[in-house]
XYZ file of C-alpha atoms in Angstrom:
554
model
C -26.804 5.121 -34.959
C -28.208 8.511 -33.982
C -26.139 11.730 -35.046
C -23.085 12.356 -32.846
C -24.143 14.858 -30.271
C -21.228 17.416 -29.159
C -23.173 20.375 -27.575
C -24.629 20.011 -23.966
C -27.882 18.404 -23.908
C -30.935 20.904 -24.031
C -28.619 23.803 -25.138
C -29.827 25.908 -27.932
C -27.634 26.449 -31.194
C -26.523 30.571 -31.100
C -27.773 32.490 -33.752
C -24.131 33.052 -34.989
C -22.930 29.489 -34.805
C -21.295 28.434 -38.152
C -23.489 25.520 -39.404
C -20.935 24.039 -42.017
C -18.347 23.822 -39.189
C -20.811 21.990 -36.679
C -21.779 19.664 -39.708
C -17.754 18.993 -40.295
C -17.024 18.161 -36.604
C -19.867 15.754 -36.596
C -18.441 14.008 -39.370
C -14.869 13.979 -37.936
C -16.696 12.893 -34.389
C -18.323 9.661 -36.201
C -15.113 8.564 -38.141
C -13.439 8.874 -34.702
C -16.094 6.552 -33.127
C -15.790 4.248 -36.046
C -12.037 3.864 -35.280
C -10.979 6.088 -37.981
C -12.941 4.813 -41.246
C -16.614 4.882 -42.652
C -18.206 4.377 -46.068
C -19.932 7.562 -47.458
C -23.364 5.897 -47.063
C -22.483 4.958 -43.232
C -21.554 8.686 -42.521
C -24.764 9.788 -44.111
C -26.443 7.588 -41.799
C -24.290 8.137 -38.933
C -24.536 12.001 -38.946
C -28.124 12.513 -40.361
C -26.739 14.659 -43.029
C -27.979 14.767 -46.609
C -25.715 12.762 -49.147
C -24.682 16.027 -50.777
C -23.824 17.684 -47.911
C -21.621 14.562 -46.599
C -19.748 14.633 -50.031
C -19.241 18.529 -49.673
C -17.843 18.243 -46.444
C -15.625 15.056 -46.796
C -14.006 16.816 -50.043
C -13.490 19.795 -47.830
C -11.676 17.635 -45.013
C -9.925 15.822 -47.910
C -8.491 19.371 -49.216
C -6.952 20.256 -45.886
C -5.384 16.704 -45.543
C -7.489 15.657 -42.800
C -9.117 12.798 -44.534
C -8.462 10.604 -47.647
C -11.265 9.272 -49.789
C -10.710 6.112 -51.600
C -13.586 5.352 -53.768
C -16.610 5.536 -51.180
C -14.484 4.832 -48.167
C -13.493 7.896 -45.847
C -10.387 7.362 -43.435
C -8.972 9.978 -41.131
C -5.444 11.148 -42.064
C -2.424 11.867 -39.669
C -2.421 15.431 -40.556
C -5.960 15.764 -38.554
C -3.848 15.268 -35.346
C -2.529 18.953 -35.637
C -5.895 19.918 -34.108
C -5.091 17.684 -30.914
C -1.609 18.859 -30.865
C -2.836 22.247 -30.612
C -4.609 21.593 -27.498
C -1.702 19.268 -26.013
C 0.831 22.033 -26.884
C -1.540 24.736 -25.182
C -1.758 22.716 -21.771
C 1.967 22.149 -21.843
C 1.653 19.123 -19.652
C 2.852 16.444 -22.213
C 5.815 18.650 -23.348
C 6.857 19.156 -19.606
C 6.226 16.190 -17.880
C 6.155 13.613 -20.993
C 9.791 12.373 -20.628
C 9.727 11.615 -16.891
C 6.255 9.363 -17.659
C 8.364 7.499 -20.138
C 11.414 7.145 -17.634
C 8.832 5.855 -15.071
C 7.471 3.381 -17.422
C 10.858 1.857 -18.242
C 11.891 1.637 -14.503
C 8.504 0.134 -13.348
C 8.102 -2.121 -16.653
C 4.417 -1.020 -16.603
C 2.189 1.212 -18.792
C 2.101 4.805 -17.358
C -0.288 7.592 -18.327
C -1.271 11.099 -17.588
C -5.060 12.182 -17.506
C -6.760 15.435 -17.258
C -10.580 16.019 -16.629
C -12.938 16.644 -19.344
C -16.178 17.998 -17.645
C -17.424 15.155 -15.703
C -15.063 12.525 -17.150
C -11.296 12.063 -17.932
C -9.215 11.974 -21.111
C -5.714 10.880 -21.424
C -3.193 13.315 -22.837
C 0.172 11.054 -22.447
C 0.833 7.441 -22.762
C 4.268 5.389 -22.209
C 3.318 1.784 -22.936
C 4.802 -1.733 -22.697
C 5.105 -4.114 -25.456
C 3.718 -7.450 -24.106
C 1.551 -10.362 -25.379
C -1.008 -8.761 -22.594
C -0.412 -5.401 -23.264
C -2.587 -2.856 -21.086
C -2.851 0.795 -22.217
C -5.261 3.341 -23.507
C -4.920 5.827 -26.372
C -4.307 9.415 -26.114
C -7.578 11.354 -26.252
C -9.764 8.293 -25.107
C -12.834 9.294 -22.848
C -13.244 7.271 -19.906
C -16.173 7.734 -17.489
C -14.784 9.099 -14.062
C -16.821 6.525 -11.852
C -15.024 3.729 -13.614
C -11.382 5.022 -13.287
C -8.687 5.912 -10.694
C -8.001 9.443 -12.246
C -11.919 10.122 -12.119
C -12.388 9.560 -8.361
C -9.304 12.123 -7.624
C -10.603 14.691 -10.097
C -14.163 14.143 -8.265
C -12.528 15.237 -4.818
C -12.666 18.774 -6.577
C -16.075 18.633 -7.742
C -18.657 21.029 -6.287
C -22.716 20.734 -6.396
C -22.868 21.578 -10.089
C -20.368 19.205 -11.172
C -22.068 16.458 -9.387
C -25.590 17.334 -10.806
C -23.897 17.396 -14.344
C -22.197 13.678 -13.631
C -25.635 12.327 -12.321
C -27.456 13.769 -15.304
C -25.063 12.136 -17.791
C -25.542 8.631 -16.156
C -29.156 9.052 -16.384
C -29.226 10.299 -20.145
C -26.663 7.366 -21.247
C -27.282 4.446 -18.774
C -25.463 2.166 -20.978
C -22.500 4.018 -21.427
C -22.702 4.481 -25.268
C -20.731 7.803 -25.059
C -17.669 5.882 -24.414
C -16.953 3.743 -27.290
C -13.261 2.826 -26.202
C -14.552 0.796 -23.270
C -16.044 -2.501 -23.194
C -19.814 -2.647 -22.252
C -20.278 -3.250 -18.527
C -22.828 -2.095 -15.679
C -21.483 1.090 -14.070
C -20.822 1.248 -10.334
C -23.615 2.673 -8.149
C -23.674 6.267 -7.529
C -22.947 5.596 -3.845
C -20.069 3.548 -4.454
C -18.547 6.049 -6.622
C -19.165 8.669 -3.846
C -17.561 6.339 -1.262
C -14.376 5.904 -3.549
C -14.156 9.565 -3.928
C -14.413 9.960 -0.299
C -11.724 7.595 0.226
C -9.570 9.270 -2.437
C -9.895 12.495 -0.690
C -8.641 10.997 2.283
C -5.740 9.108 1.037
C -4.531 11.257 -1.615
C -4.355 8.391 -4.029
C -6.884 6.222 -6.118
C -7.024 2.505 -7.263
C -9.116 0.967 -10.112
C -9.782 -2.573 -9.165
C -11.018 -4.111 -12.250
C -13.773 -1.415 -12.921
C -12.763 -0.887 -16.460
C -12.502 -4.534 -17.200
C -11.736 -7.816 -15.492
C -8.239 -8.205 -14.812
C -7.142 -4.587 -15.223
C -5.853 -2.675 -12.355
C -4.737 1.006 -12.072
C -3.195 3.138 -9.293
C -3.317 6.857 -9.478
C -2.130 9.970 -7.417
C -2.700 13.623 -8.362
C 0.021 16.027 -9.823
C -0.864 19.409 -8.528
C -0.284 22.896 -10.162
C 1.510 25.729 -8.380
C -1.833 26.903 -7.225
C -2.734 23.684 -5.531
C -5.259 22.325 -8.039
C -5.027 19.141 -9.802
C -3.125 19.646 -12.981
C -3.331 16.157 -14.232
C -3.254 12.827 -12.730
C -0.429 10.181 -13.094
C -1.372 6.712 -12.991
C 0.130 2.955 -13.768
C -1.826 0.443 -15.208
C -1.192 -3.168 -14.787
C -3.246 -6.675 -14.497
C -3.955 -9.281 -11.864
C -1.440 -11.813 -13.367
C 1.400 -9.404 -12.246
C -0.063 -7.670 -9.065
C -3.044 -7.950 -6.624
C -4.556 -4.736 -5.809
C -3.130 -4.511 -2.496
C 0.319 -5.473 -3.957
C 0.057 -2.830 -6.736
C -0.468 -0.332 -3.994
C 2.232 -1.276 -1.560
C 4.621 -1.914 -4.009
C 4.332 1.096 -6.299
C 2.641 3.989 -4.593
C 5.823 5.353 -3.064
C 7.625 5.553 -6.457
C 4.517 7.063 -7.890
C 4.182 9.835 -5.363
C 8.057 10.638 -5.707
C 7.307 11.001 -9.413
C 4.306 12.995 -8.964
C 6.445 15.441 -6.554
C 9.161 15.907 -9.264
C 6.525 16.878 -11.652
C 5.076 19.325 -9.630
C 8.604 20.908 -9.450
C 8.669 21.019 -13.161
C 5.164 22.688 -13.202
C 6.473 25.198 -10.776
C 9.880 26.212 -12.263
C 8.178 26.004 -15.936
C 9.070 29.285 -17.859
C 6.033 31.514 -18.695
C 3.798 30.608 -21.720
C 4.682 31.776 -25.302
C 3.924 34.839 -26.910
C 0.827 35.516 -29.205
C 1.223 33.452 -32.519
C 2.558 35.386 -35.476
C 0.293 36.316 -38.454
C -0.821 33.138 -40.502
C -1.761 32.803 -43.982
C -4.535 30.105 -43.620
C -7.393 32.207 -44.542
C -5.617 32.964 -47.868
C -5.099 29.314 -48.432
C -8.914 28.551 -47.972
C -10.023 31.215 -50.013
C -7.485 29.911 -53.064
C -9.048 26.380 -52.242
C -12.488 27.930 -52.449
C -11.661 29.681 -55.989
C -10.253 26.329 -57.327
C -13.073 23.742 -56.375
C -15.976 26.217 -56.247
C -19.105 25.279 -54.595
C -17.692 21.692 -53.188
C -15.263 23.496 -51.108
C -16.915 24.466 -47.704
C -14.614 27.481 -46.581
C -16.231 28.100 -43.410
C -15.789 24.635 -42.299
C -11.966 24.837 -43.390
C -11.676 28.539 -41.675
C -13.377 27.182 -38.443
C -10.789 24.410 -38.187
C -8.156 26.647 -38.709
C -9.145 28.627 -35.498
C -8.290 25.310 -33.454
C -4.780 25.435 -34.806
C -4.300 29.067 -33.744
C -3.905 27.874 -30.062
C -0.746 25.801 -28.956
C 2.685 27.344 -28.963
C 1.408 30.887 -28.888
C -0.004 30.066 -25.102
C -3.005 28.210 -23.625
C -5.080 31.613 -23.619
C -5.803 33.881 -26.665
C -8.167 36.606 -27.276
C -10.267 37.260 -30.000
C -7.692 39.788 -31.628
C -5.021 37.077 -31.258
C -7.062 34.444 -33.145
C -8.060 36.643 -35.934
C -4.458 37.759 -36.310
C -2.785 34.147 -36.184
C -5.414 32.830 -38.700
C -5.738 35.864 -40.992
C -9.237 35.698 -40.644
C -11.392 38.831 -39.946
C -12.632 39.397 -36.612
C -16.023 38.653 -37.467
C -15.276 35.385 -39.029
C -12.997 34.296 -36.307
C -15.978 35.373 -33.614
C -18.485 33.194 -35.162
C -16.143 30.335 -35.169
C -15.017 30.695 -31.683
C -18.941 30.877 -30.633
C -19.436 27.885 -32.720
C -16.487 25.887 -30.904
C -17.813 27.155 -27.311
C -21.282 25.891 -28.220
C -19.980 22.453 -29.044
C -17.539 22.190 -26.161
C -14.294 22.674 -27.734
C -13.576 26.126 -26.336
C -14.003 27.748 -22.853
C -14.188 31.591 -22.610
C -13.060 33.364 -19.359
C -13.668 37.134 -19.710
C -11.806 37.653 -22.954
C -9.580 34.816 -23.070
C -10.355 31.698 -24.901
C -9.036 28.391 -24.168
C -9.449 24.563 -25.801
C -10.699 22.107 -24.143
C -9.675 18.262 -23.859
C -12.708 17.588 -26.400
C -10.613 18.631 -29.029
C -8.996 15.227 -28.634
C -12.204 13.732 -29.633
C -11.486 14.836 -33.492
C -9.544 11.868 -34.509
C -6.667 11.811 -31.891
C -7.519 8.307 -30.215
C -7.542 5.997 -33.489
C -4.495 8.177 -35.120
C -2.626 8.034 -31.955
C -1.618 4.268 -32.945
C -0.749 5.014 -36.589
C 2.781 3.637 -37.607
C 5.260 4.718 -40.116
C 4.375 2.153 -42.621
C 0.576 3.064 -42.505
C 1.629 6.785 -43.062
C 3.814 5.787 -46.037
C 1.343 3.541 -47.703
C -0.898 5.907 -49.676
C 1.877 8.021 -50.592
C 3.854 5.205 -52.102
C 0.774 4.346 -53.836
C 0.352 7.513 -55.215
C 3.834 7.744 -56.434
C 3.799 4.201 -57.954
C 0.707 5.281 -60.032
C 2.409 8.580 -61.188
C 5.705 6.655 -62.260
C 4.500 3.249 -63.193
C 7.151 1.586 -61.071
C 7.270 -0.029 -57.955
C 7.888 1.765 -54.739
C 9.065 0.858 -50.964
C 9.830 1.969 -47.560
C 12.405 0.407 -45.683
C 14.503 0.666 -42.529
C 17.848 -0.163 -41.257
C 17.923 -3.470 -38.999
C 21.504 -4.212 -38.224
C 23.499 -4.223 -41.387
C 20.342 -5.016 -43.629
C 17.590 -3.101 -44.982
C 13.871 -4.610 -44.205
C 11.184 -3.512 -46.222
C 8.127 -2.167 -44.208
C 5.599 -0.943 -46.965
C 5.296 -1.331 -50.612
C 3.340 -0.413 -53.529
C 4.033 -2.645 -56.709
C 2.757 -1.751 -60.271
C 0.810 -4.082 -62.593
C 3.310 -4.377 -65.212
C 4.182 -7.935 -66.240
C 7.975 -7.570 -65.608
C 8.023 -5.908 -62.244
C 10.462 -5.650 -59.149
C 8.595 -8.171 -56.953
C 9.640 -7.712 -53.045
C 7.359 -8.348 -50.186
C 7.092 -6.554 -46.815
C 9.592 -8.111 -44.626
C 12.146 -9.075 -46.859
C 15.671 -7.898 -46.084
C 18.725 -7.217 -48.124
C 22.221 -6.201 -47.387
C 22.204 -2.468 -46.772
C 25.712 -1.952 -48.589
C 24.221 -3.017 -52.054
C 20.932 -1.369 -51.967
C 19.836 2.442 -52.621
C 17.772 2.125 -49.459
C 20.614 0.907 -47.431
C 22.979 3.459 -48.699
C 20.864 6.396 -47.840
C 20.728 5.059 -44.225
C 24.223 4.140 -43.844
C 25.013 7.680 -45.163
C 23.127 9.179 -42.440
C 24.954 7.199 -39.592
C 27.502 8.895 -37.388
C 30.999 8.085 -38.364
C 31.609 5.718 -35.430
C 28.425 3.705 -35.869
C 29.133 3.455 -39.621
C 32.588 2.509 -38.809
C 31.550 -0.175 -36.434
C 28.931 -1.449 -38.801
C 31.325 -1.895 -41.521
C 33.765 -3.509 -39.529
C 31.560 -6.504 -39.018
C 29.777 -6.468 -42.638
C 30.591 -9.071 -45.171
C 30.917 -7.197 -48.421
C 30.492 -10.138 -50.673
C 29.533 -9.856 -54.425
C 25.802 -10.356 -55.007
C 25.976 -9.327 -58.827
C 28.540 -8.497 -61.373
C 28.792 -4.764 -60.394
C 28.473 -5.104 -56.314
C 31.099 -2.718 -54.656
C 32.810 -5.097 -52.142
C 35.943 -2.679 -51.327
C 35.315 -0.717 -48.061
C 37.104 2.322 -49.433
C 34.981 2.547 -52.479
C 31.850 2.169 -50.564
C 32.886 4.894 -48.205
C 33.536 7.097 -50.908
C 29.996 6.488 -52.474
C 28.397 7.047 -49.076
C 30.002 10.434 -48.800
C 28.543 11.478 -52.278
C 25.104 9.923 -51.111
C 25.375 12.317 -47.732
C 26.267 15.200 -49.926
C 23.586 14.739 -52.539
C 20.682 13.503 -50.537
C 19.958 10.344 -52.805
C 21.466 7.144 -53.609
C 21.215 5.129 -57.031
C 22.473 1.728 -57.299
C 22.612 0.106 -60.708
C 22.952 -3.865 -60.731
C 24.815 -4.212 -57.708
C 22.112 -6.268 -55.929
C 20.945 -8.202 -58.836
C 21.628 -8.194 -62.599
C 19.107 -5.947 -64.461
C 17.932 -4.332 -61.291
C 18.307 -0.286 -60.872
C 16.995 1.795 -58.082
C 16.948 5.246 -56.649
C 16.344 6.088 -52.983
C 15.948 9.329 -50.557
C 15.776 9.430 -46.944
C 12.671 9.737 -44.660
C 13.677 12.263 -41.607
C 12.046 12.351 -38.404
C 11.242 15.844 -36.413
C 14.942 15.726 -35.270
C 16.327 15.537 -38.822
C 17.486 11.844 -38.469
C 17.102 9.492 -41.249
C 14.804 6.865 -39.697
C 13.620 5.093 -43.105
C 14.097 5.614 -46.753
C 11.869 4.998 -49.906
C 12.941 3.951 -53.250
C 11.788 3.072 -56.709
C 13.260 0.156 -58.278
C 12.892 -0.947 -62.168
C 14.429 -2.986 -64.619
C 17.678 -1.240 -66.016
C 16.014 -1.029 -69.474
C 13.155 0.922 -68.567
C 14.771 3.969 -67.539
C 18.397 5.628 -68.199
C 20.304 6.634 -65.208
C 19.764 10.337 -66.471
C 15.986 9.589 -66.463
C 15.893 8.446 -63.078
C 17.587 11.410 -61.897
C 15.435 13.812 -64.157
C 11.966 12.083 -63.843
C 11.891 9.901 -60.733
C 14.106 11.912 -58.281
C 12.011 14.860 -58.020
C 8.871 12.627 -57.385
C 10.710 10.620 -54.773
C 11.661 13.981 -52.950
C 7.923 15.208 -53.168
C 6.796 11.886 -51.708
C 9.342 11.920 -48.909
C 8.310 15.217 -48.058
C 4.748 14.437 -47.895
C 5.293 11.451 -45.503
C 7.784 13.626 -43.363
C 5.145 15.968 -43.022
C 2.512 13.585 -41.748
C 5.159 11.927 -39.641
C 6.198 15.229 -37.795
C 2.512 15.782 -37.102
C 1.983 12.322 -35.735
C 5.114 12.249 -33.719
C 4.840 15.507 -32.004
C 3.157 13.972 -29.023
C 2.837 10.219 -29.717
C 5.705 7.438 -30.403
C 5.011 6.303 -34.002
C 6.495 2.732 -34.399
C 7.623 1.399 -37.731
C 5.091 -0.963 -38.336
């Protein structure tokens, strides 16, 4: 493979560009193209960088929490999504319109998307998918060629001579479409056919993709216009030929799609002004401390360059150099060099003195990470916890009146707690279950206990409802549950909740052991702090991943 090319063809690297930042972005792009994971050797070949450089770059990215290194394999970590989140927050479209997209998908029972233009191509910024055996959806951040999509034809209605010329040059430089790894290889339509589709879309005000992406896929799209009359984004519904014909999709769904677009345009028109300039940050001091701790292996200019991306977002779509420097804690000179580099690579645009992120930021890991699950997020943290305390650790969710194990890290002891993913136990008799039951609203808990059979599973199982409710009240107040030989004789476990962005306990993690291995006091003094630390790490990544995507359990 040739090195990833992020700058425009033929452009000269500015003298003030930060070379380590360019190398780090090349590594992230190659990991993204490989669906999130590559060996160090493969990264060396893919980027064309020296092995020592790859080692330093990946170590720095691991220090920032953007990748994980497991032996010789590098994998993107959910925290990297904070870069894409900064872009999605800055454009405000997912936050303002996402709930309408989700409601429309529920109503139509089809996948619905929002897309924005990325130079001469498109990227998806919001997805509401249907769970079917034959599932049709794209990932947030996926880059698609304009000529093979319904949104692309609509965006092209606004192109001028310069945009059409850039589009033709892209097709000439990449006739096989290798720059679109998310798409199946397929011959592209002829230029005149795309021009014809664009002319039709301009006249009709909507566009149809009739199996251009791949056989069987249909997409219908309409523009969502900003208050100035330009196309802010494109709303599209995706289906397949076993559910609709192309004409049936248009006749059946176009009126509803247009109504939804009109409602979204009203939201954009009535939206409050953008946020204020972000408050001063301490990111620069963190990178300096990391440099002092790790020495030459930590590439400080790479870490600082990536923090510049995170300065955007809630503070507004456009920031001046002074605002970026203030938000990151960097000097104006350092912030300026980072912005020059990001502009050269296509991640930032500059209009007068104002800098904006571009959709290309989503190419830094967002597509593969946007499909992450809670169990995947938890697994490396559970493994680290089990390694530290030498006892098994698990993640479970509440399913009716039971807990179901969805992730687990076991130890290699001869005598160990042996439970597999997918196992269910009655919630009332487990530490995991009690943590989750204690978080339920009173009405929900009462209804569940009304129908639960509190039967003895071991000599010490609580079977009286009043006693169980008193215990759950204590769990709610103390933030943990310890169960001693109530599920099985000799089994002791302690659990804490894992909370989502709203503060709701969506899962719980526990450590289980034989009662002879630790006293109850030792569980509280040695295991509980480690459990809480692990839960905090899982929550941090969950909150980042779930800001603009839906994180499924498994």
